[in-house]
Tab-separated table of C-alpha atoms and ligand atoms in Angstrom:
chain	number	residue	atom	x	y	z
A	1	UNK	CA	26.074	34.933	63.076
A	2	UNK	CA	23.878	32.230	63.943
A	3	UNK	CA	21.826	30.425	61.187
A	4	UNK	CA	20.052	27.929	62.959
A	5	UNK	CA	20.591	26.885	66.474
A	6	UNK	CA	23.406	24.348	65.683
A	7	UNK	CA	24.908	25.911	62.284
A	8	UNK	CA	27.121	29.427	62.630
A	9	UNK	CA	28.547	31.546	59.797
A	10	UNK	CA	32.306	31.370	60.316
A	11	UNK	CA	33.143	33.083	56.791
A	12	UNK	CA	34.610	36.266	56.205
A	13	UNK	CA	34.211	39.632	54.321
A	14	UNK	CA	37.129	40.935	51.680
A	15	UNK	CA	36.493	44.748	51.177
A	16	UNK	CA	40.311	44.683	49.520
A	17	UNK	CA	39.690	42.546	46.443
A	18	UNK	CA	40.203	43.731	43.116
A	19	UNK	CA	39.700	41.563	40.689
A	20	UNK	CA	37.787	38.292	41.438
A	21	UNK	CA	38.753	35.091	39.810
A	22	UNK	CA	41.374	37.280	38.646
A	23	UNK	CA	38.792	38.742	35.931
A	24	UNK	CA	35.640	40.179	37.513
A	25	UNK	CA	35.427	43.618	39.067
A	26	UNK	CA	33.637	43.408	42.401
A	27	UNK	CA	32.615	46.929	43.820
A	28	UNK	CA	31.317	45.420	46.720
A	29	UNK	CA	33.607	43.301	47.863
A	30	UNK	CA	33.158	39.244	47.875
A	31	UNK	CA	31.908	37.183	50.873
A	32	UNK	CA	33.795	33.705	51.259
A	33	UNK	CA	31.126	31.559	53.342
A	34	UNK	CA	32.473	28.898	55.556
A	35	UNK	CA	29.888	27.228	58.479
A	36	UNK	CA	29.903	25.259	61.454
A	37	UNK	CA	27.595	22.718	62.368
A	38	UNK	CA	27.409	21.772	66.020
A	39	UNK	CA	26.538	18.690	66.957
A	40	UNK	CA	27.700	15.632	68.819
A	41	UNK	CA	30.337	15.906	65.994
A	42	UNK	CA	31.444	19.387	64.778
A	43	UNK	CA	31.810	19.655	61.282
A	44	UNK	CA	33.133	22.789	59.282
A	45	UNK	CA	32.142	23.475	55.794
A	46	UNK	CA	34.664	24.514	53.549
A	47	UNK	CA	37.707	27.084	53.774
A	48	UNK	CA	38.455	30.498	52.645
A	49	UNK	CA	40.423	32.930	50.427
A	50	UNK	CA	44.077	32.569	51.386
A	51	UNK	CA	44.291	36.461	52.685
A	52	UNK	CA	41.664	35.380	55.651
A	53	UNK	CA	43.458	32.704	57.219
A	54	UNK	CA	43.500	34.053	60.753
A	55	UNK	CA	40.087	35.557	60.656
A	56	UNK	CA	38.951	32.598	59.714
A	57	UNK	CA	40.314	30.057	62.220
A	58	UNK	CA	39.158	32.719	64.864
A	59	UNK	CA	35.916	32.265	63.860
A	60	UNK	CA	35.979	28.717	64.069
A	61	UNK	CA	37.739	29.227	67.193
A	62	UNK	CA	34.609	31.020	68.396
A	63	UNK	CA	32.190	29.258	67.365
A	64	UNK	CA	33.250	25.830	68.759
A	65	UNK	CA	33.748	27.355	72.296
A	66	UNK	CA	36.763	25.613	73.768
A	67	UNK	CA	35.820	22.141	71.347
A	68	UNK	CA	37.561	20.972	68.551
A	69	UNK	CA	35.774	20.215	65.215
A	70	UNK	CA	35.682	16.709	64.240
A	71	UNK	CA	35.900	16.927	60.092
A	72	UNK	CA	36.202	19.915	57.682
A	73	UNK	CA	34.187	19.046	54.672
A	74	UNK	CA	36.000	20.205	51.224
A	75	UNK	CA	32.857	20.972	48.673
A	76	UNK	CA	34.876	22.429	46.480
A	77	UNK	CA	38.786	22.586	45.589
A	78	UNK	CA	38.746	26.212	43.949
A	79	UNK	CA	41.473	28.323	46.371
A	80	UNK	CA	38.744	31.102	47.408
A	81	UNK	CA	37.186	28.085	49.408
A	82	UNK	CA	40.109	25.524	49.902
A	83	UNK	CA	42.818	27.991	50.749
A	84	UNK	CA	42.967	26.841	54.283
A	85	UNK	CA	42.799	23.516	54.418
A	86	UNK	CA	46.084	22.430	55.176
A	87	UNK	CA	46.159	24.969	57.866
A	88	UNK	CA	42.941	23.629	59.484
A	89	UNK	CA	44.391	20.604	59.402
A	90	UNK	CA	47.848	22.004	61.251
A	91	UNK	CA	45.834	23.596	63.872
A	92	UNK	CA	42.821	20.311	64.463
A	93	UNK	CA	44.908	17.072	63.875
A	94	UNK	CA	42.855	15.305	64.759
A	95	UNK	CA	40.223	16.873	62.627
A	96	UNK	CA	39.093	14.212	59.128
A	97	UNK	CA	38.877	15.852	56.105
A	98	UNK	CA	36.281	14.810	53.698
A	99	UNK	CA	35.880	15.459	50.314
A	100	UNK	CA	35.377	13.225	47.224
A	101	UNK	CA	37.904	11.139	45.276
A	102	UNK	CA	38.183	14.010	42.437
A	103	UNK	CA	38.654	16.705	45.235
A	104	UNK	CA	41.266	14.354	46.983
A	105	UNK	CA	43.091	14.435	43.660
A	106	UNK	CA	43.274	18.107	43.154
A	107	UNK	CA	44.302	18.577	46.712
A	108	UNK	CA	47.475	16.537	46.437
A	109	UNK	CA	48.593	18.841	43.417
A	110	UNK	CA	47.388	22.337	44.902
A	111	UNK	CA	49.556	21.070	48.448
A	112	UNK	CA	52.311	19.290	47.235
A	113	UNK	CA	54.116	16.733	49.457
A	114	UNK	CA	51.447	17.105	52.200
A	115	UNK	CA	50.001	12.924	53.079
A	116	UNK	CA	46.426	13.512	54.648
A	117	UNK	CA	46.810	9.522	55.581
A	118	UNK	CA	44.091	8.439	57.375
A	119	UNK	CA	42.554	12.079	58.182
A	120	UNK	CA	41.035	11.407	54.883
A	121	UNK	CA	37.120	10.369	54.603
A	122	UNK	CA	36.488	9.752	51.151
A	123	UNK	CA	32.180	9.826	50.072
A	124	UNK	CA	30.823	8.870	46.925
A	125	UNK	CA	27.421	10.681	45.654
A	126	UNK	CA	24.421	10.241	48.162
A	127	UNK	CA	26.861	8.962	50.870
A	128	UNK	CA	25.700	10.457	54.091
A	129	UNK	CA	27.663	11.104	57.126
A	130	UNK	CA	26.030	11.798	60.614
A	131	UNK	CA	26.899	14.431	62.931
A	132	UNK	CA	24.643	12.988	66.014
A	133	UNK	CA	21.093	14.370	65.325
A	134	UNK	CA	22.595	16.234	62.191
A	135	UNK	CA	22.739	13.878	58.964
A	136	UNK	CA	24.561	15.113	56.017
A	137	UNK	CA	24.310	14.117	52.292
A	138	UNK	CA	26.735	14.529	49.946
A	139	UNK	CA	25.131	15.271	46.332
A	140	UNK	CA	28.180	15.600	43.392
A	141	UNK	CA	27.256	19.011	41.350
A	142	UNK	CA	30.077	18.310	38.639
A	143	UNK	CA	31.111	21.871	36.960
A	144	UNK	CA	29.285	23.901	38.734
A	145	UNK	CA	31.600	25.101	38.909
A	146	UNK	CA	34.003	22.568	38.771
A	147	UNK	CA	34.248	18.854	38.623
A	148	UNK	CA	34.079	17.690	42.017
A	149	UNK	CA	31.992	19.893	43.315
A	150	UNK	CA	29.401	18.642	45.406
A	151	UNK	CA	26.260	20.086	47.872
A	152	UNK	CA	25.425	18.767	51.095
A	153	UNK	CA	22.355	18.851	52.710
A	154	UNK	CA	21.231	18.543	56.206
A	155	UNK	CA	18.049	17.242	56.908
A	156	UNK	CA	17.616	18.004	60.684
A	157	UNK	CA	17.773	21.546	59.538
A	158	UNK	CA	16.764	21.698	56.078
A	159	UNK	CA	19.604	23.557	54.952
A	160	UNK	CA	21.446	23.110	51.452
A	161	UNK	CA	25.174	24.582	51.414
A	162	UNK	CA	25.070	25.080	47.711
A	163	UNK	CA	28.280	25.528	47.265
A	164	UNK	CA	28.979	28.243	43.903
A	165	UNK	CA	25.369	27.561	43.204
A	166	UNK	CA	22.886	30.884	44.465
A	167	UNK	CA	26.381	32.894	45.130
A	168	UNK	CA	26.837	35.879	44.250
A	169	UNK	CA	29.574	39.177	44.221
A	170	UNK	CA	29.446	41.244	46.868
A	171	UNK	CA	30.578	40.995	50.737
A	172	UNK	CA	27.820	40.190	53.140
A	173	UNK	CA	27.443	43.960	54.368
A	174	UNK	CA	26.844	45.041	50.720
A	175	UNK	CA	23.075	46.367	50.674
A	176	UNK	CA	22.536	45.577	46.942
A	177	UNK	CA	20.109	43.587	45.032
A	178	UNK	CA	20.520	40.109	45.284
A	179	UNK	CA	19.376	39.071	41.153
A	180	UNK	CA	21.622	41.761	39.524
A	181	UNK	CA	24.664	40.102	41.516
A	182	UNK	CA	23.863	36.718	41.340
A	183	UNK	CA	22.748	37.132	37.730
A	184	UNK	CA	26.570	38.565	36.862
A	185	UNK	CA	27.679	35.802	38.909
A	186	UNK	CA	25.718	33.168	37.925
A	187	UNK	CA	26.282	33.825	33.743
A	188	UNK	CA	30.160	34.843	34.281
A	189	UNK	CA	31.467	31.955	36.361
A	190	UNK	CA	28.969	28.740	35.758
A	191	UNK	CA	27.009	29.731	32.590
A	192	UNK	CA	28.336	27.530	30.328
A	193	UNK	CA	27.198	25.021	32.533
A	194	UNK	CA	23.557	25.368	32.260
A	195	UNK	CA	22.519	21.387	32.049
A	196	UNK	CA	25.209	20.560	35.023
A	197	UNK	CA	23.153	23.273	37.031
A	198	UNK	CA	19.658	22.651	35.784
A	199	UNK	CA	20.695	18.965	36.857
A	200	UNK	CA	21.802	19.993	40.647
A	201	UNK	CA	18.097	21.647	40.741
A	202	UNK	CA	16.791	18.035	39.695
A	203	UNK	CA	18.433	16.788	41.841
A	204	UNK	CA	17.700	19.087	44.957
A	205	UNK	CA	14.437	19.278	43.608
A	206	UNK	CA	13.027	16.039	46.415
A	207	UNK	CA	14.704	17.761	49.329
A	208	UNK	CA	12.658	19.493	51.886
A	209	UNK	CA	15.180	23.138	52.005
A	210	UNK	CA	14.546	26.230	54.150
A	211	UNK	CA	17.739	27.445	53.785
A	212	UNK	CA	20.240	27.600	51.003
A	213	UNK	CA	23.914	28.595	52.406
A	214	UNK	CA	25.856	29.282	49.254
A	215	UNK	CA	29.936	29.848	49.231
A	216	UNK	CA	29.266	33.490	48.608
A	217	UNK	CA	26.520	36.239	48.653
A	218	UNK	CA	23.741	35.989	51.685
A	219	UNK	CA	22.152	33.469	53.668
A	220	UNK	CA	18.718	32.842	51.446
A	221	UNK	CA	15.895	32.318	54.453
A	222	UNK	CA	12.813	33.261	52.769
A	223	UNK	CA	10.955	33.215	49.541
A	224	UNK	CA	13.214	30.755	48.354
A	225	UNK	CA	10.640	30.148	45.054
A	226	UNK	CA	11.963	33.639	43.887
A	227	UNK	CA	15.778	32.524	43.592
A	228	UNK	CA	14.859	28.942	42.988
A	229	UNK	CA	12.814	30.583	39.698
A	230	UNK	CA	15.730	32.348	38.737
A	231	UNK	CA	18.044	29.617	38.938
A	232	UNK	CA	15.361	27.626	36.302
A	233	UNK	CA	15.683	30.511	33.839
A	234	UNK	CA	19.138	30.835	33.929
A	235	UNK	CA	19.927	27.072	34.002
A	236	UNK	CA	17.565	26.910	31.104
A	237	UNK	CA	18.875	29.687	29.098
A	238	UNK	CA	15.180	31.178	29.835
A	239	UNK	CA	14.031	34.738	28.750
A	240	UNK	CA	13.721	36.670	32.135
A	241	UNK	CA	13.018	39.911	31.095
A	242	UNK	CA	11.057	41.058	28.304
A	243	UNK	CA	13.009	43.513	26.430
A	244	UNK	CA	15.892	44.682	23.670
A	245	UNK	CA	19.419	45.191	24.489
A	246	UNK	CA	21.392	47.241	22.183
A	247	UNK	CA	24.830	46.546	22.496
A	248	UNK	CA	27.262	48.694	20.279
A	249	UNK	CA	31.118	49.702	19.647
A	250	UNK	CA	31.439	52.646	18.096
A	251	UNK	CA	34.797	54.437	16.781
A	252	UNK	CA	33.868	58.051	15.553
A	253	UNK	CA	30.183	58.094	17.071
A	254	UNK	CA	28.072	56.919	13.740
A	255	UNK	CA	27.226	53.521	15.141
A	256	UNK	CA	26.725	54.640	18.082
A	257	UNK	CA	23.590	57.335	16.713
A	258	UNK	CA	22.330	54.114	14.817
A	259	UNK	CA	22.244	52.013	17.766
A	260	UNK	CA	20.341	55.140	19.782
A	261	UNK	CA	18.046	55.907	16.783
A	262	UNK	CA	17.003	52.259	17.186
A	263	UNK	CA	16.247	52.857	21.346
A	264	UNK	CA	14.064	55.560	20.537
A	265	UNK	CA	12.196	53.705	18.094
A	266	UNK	CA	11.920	50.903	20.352
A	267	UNK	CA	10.979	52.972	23.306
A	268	UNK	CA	8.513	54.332	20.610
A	269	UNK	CA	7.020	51.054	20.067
A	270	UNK	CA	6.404	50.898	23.671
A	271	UNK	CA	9.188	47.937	23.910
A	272	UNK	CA	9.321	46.948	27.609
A	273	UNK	CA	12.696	47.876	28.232
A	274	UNK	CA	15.599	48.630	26.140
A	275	UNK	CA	19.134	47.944	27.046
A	276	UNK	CA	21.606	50.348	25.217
A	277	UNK	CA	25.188	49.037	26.323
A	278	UNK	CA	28.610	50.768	24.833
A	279	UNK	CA	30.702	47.878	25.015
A	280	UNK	CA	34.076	49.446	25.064
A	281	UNK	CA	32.901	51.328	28.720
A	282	UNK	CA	30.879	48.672	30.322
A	283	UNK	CA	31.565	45.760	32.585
A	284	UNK	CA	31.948	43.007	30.147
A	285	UNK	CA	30.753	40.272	32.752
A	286	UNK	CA	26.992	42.970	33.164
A	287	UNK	CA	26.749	43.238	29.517
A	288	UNK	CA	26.889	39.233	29.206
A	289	UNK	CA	24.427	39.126	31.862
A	290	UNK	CA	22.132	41.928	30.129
A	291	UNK	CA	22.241	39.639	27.004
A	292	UNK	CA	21.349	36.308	28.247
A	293	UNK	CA	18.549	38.291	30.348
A	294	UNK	CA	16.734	39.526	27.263
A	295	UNK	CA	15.252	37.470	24.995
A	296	UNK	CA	16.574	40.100	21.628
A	297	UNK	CA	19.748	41.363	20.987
A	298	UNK	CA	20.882	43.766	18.740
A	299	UNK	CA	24.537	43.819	17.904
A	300	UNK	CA	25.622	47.244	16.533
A	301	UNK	CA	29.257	47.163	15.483
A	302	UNK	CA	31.782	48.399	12.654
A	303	UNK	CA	33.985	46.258	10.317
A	304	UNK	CA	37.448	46.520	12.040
A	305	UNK	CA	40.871	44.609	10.326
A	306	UNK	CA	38.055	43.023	8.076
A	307	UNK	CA	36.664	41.536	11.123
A	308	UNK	CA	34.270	43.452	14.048
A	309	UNK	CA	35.578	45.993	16.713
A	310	UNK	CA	37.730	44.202	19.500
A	311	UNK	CA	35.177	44.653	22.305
A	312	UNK	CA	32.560	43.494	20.305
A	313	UNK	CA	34.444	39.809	19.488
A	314	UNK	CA	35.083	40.092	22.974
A	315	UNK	CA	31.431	39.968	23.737
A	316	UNK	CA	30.693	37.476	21.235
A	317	UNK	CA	32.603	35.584	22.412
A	318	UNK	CA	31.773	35.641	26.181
A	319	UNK	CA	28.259	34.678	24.642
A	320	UNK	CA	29.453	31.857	22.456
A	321	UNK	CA	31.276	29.985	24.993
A	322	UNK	CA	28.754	30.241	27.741
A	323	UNK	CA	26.315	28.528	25.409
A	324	UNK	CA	24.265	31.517	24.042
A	325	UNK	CA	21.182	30.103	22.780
A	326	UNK	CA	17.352	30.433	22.483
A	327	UNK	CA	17.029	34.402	21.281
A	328	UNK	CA	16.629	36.701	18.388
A	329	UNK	CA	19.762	38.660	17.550
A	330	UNK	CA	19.633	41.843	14.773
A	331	UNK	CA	22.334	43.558	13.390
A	332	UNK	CA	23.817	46.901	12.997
A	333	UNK	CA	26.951	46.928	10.226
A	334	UNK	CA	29.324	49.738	9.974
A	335	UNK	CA	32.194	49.835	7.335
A	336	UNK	CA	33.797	52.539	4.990
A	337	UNK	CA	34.469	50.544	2.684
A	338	UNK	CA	34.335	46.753	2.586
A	339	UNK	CA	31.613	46.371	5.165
A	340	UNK	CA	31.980	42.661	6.836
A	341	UNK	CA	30.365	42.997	10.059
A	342	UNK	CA	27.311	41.309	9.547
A	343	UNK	CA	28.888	38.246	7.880
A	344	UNK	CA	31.695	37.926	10.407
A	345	UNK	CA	29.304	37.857	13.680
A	346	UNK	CA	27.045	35.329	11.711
A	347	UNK	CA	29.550	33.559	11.761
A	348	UNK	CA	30.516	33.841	14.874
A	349	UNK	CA	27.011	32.409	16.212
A	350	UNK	CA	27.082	29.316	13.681
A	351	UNK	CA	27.666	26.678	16.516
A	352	UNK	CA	24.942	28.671	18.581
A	353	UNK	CA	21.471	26.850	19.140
A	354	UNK	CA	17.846	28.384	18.105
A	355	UNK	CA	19.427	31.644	16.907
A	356	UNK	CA	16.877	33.350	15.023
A	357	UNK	CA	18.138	36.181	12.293
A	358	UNK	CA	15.928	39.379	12.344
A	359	UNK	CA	15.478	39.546	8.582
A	360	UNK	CA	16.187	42.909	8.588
A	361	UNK	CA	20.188	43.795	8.900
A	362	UNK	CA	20.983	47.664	8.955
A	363	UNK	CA	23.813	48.616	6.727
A	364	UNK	CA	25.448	51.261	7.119
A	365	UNK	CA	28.417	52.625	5.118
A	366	UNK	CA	30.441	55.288	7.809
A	367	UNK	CA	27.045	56.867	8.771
A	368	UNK	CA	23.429	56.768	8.407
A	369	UNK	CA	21.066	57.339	5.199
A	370	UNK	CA	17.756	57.772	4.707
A	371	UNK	CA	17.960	53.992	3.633
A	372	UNK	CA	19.556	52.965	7.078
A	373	UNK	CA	16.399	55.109	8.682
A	374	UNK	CA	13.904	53.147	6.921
A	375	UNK	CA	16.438	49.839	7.841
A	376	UNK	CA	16.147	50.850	11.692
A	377	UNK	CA	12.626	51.528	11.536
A	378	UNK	CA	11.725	47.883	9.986
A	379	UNK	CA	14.299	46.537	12.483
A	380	UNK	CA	12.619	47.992	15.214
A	381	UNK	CA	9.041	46.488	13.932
A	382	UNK	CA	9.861	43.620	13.899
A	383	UNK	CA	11.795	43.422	17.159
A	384	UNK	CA	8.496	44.683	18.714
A	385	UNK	CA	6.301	41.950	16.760
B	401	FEO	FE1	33.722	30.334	44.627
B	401	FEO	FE2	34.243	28.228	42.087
B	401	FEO	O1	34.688	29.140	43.618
């Protein structure tokens, strides 16, 4: 696949993944991007996933028609990209590798006893390096998604390889929505990042792109405001959506009719959308992205070991240490006896910036009242306000 005249896709497609990152289910598959740029020099950007060695290298092998590429540039060390190197290396010895001194450091511990010697071109932030009529710059994008990540962008072409930055889940013949699977992507694997990102955007912000070639997910060619925009509201732990998600645990079904009587009074309302989400059956990695989509949250949940359901902590949690911040959360308590729900999650939030409290908490002991109806109804109101 050609991207511009000089620069060819040389990444493959892996339709037998199960779990990505050894954590996120991908029904699509996963795309691992790797490109040539042709030039006086030949320079291939990045590796892939272990499994696509020889695919890989064929590619490359293609694309370079009967040359041999003159450096492979490591962006970033994580193995899905950086699999390969030493094998690129086996096959083009002559071939430099450059990465940055951080990158250098975590190759000599993920290939142990291999010497790169002088094979190794070492940039520092801004450095450029020229191809012929193809001038690169390296820009360091420190955790996202990792420290020495950096983004290089070529100004003959106007092309940014991004790197883990506008990637998403899904293999490149995947016809699927590109926000939903970048969103998931985005808020599983760099969200807790947000100011490291929303700094790479500053910093890309100057540079004159027309095409952003991420690590993963498509080639973006057009309308590059749209995922720009989205990539400012993520960053930024922004409100994209107007809306409510619900998101419950529920043992014997009571919760769960609070958390729908509170929909339908919602949908009542004429909320723009509400988000009802049973956290024990959903994807935890789309409910995280649900929540940090919407600016209000409801957490519906029952006490549980004097603590809250497991797969609600779990969600919690996959909030709190991606930096939840900037939204209203309600709450929906459950208990039989000692009811703790509430207090526990509140707690659970206390390190959490601009958290506002709906001042209404439903509490419920094992199912709902005529108090609790009157609780979801004044929940709902002001949810709507
Ligand atoms: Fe796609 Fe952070 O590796």
């Amino acid at each position: 696949m050609k991207i511009t005249d000089d620069i060819i896709y040389v990444g493959v497609n892996d339709h037998d993944i199960d779990l990505f990152e050894g954590q996120f289910i991908v029904p699509n598959g996963m795309a691992y991007n790797s490109y040539v740029i042709k030039d006086e020099k030949i320079a291939v950007m990045d590796t892939v996933d272990a499994n696509f060695a020889e695919e890989w290298l064929g590619n490359i092998e293609a694309a370079v028609e009967g040359k041999t590429p003159d450096y492979l540039i490591v962006q970033h060390m994580e193995p899905d990209h950086s699999a390969n190197i030493m094998k690129f290396v086996e096959k083009y010895p002559e071939a430099k590798v450059v990465a940055n001194t951080k990158a250098f450091q975590m190759m000599s511990n993920f290939f142990r006893n291999v010497d790169l010697g002088d094979k190794k071109v070492e940039v520092k932030n801004k450095e450029t390096l020229s191809l012929g009529a193809h001038e690169l710059t390296f820009l360091f994008a420190p955790m996202v998604h990792w420290p020495e990540v950096m983004v290089t962008y070529d100004s003959k072409d106007k092309v940014l390889f991004s790197a883990d930055a506008f990637g998403k889940f899904g293999a490149l013949d995947a016809d699927e929505d590109w926000d939903c699977e970048a969103r998931r992507y985005y808020f599983g694997i760099v969200g807790k990042y947000g100011k490291q990102a929303e700094n790479l955007l500053k910093a890309a912000e100057g540079l004159d792109i027309e095409k952003i070639c991420a690590l993963h997910g498509p080639i973006l060619t057009e309308n590059l405001e749209h995922y720009i925009g989205q990539y400012k509201t993520w960053t930024s732990y922004g409100v994209e959506s107007e809306g409510v998600m619900i998101a419950y645990t529920s043992v014997y079904g009571n919760t769960k009719k609070a958390a729908e009587a509170l929909a339908e009074e919602l949908k009542a309302k004429g909320c723009p959308k509400v988000v009802l989400t049973d956290l024990a059956r959903e994807d935890m990695a789309e409910a995280v992205e649900d929540a940090f989509r919407y600016g209000k949250l409801v957490l519906a949940t029952t006490t549980y070991n004097a603590d809250i359901f497991p797969f609600m902590r779990t969600f919690i949690d996959g909030l709190t240490e991606r930096a939840y911040q900037n939204r209203t959360i309600g709450i929906i308590e459950n208990g039989s006896w000692a009811i703790m729900a509430g207090k526990v999650i509140k707690g659970l939030f206390e390190k959490s910036k601009d958290i506002t409290w709906t001042d209404t908490t439903v509490s419920i002991m094992s199912s709902m009242n005529e108090e609790n109806e009157a609780q979801i109804k004044a929940l709902a109101e002001e949810l709507c306000r």
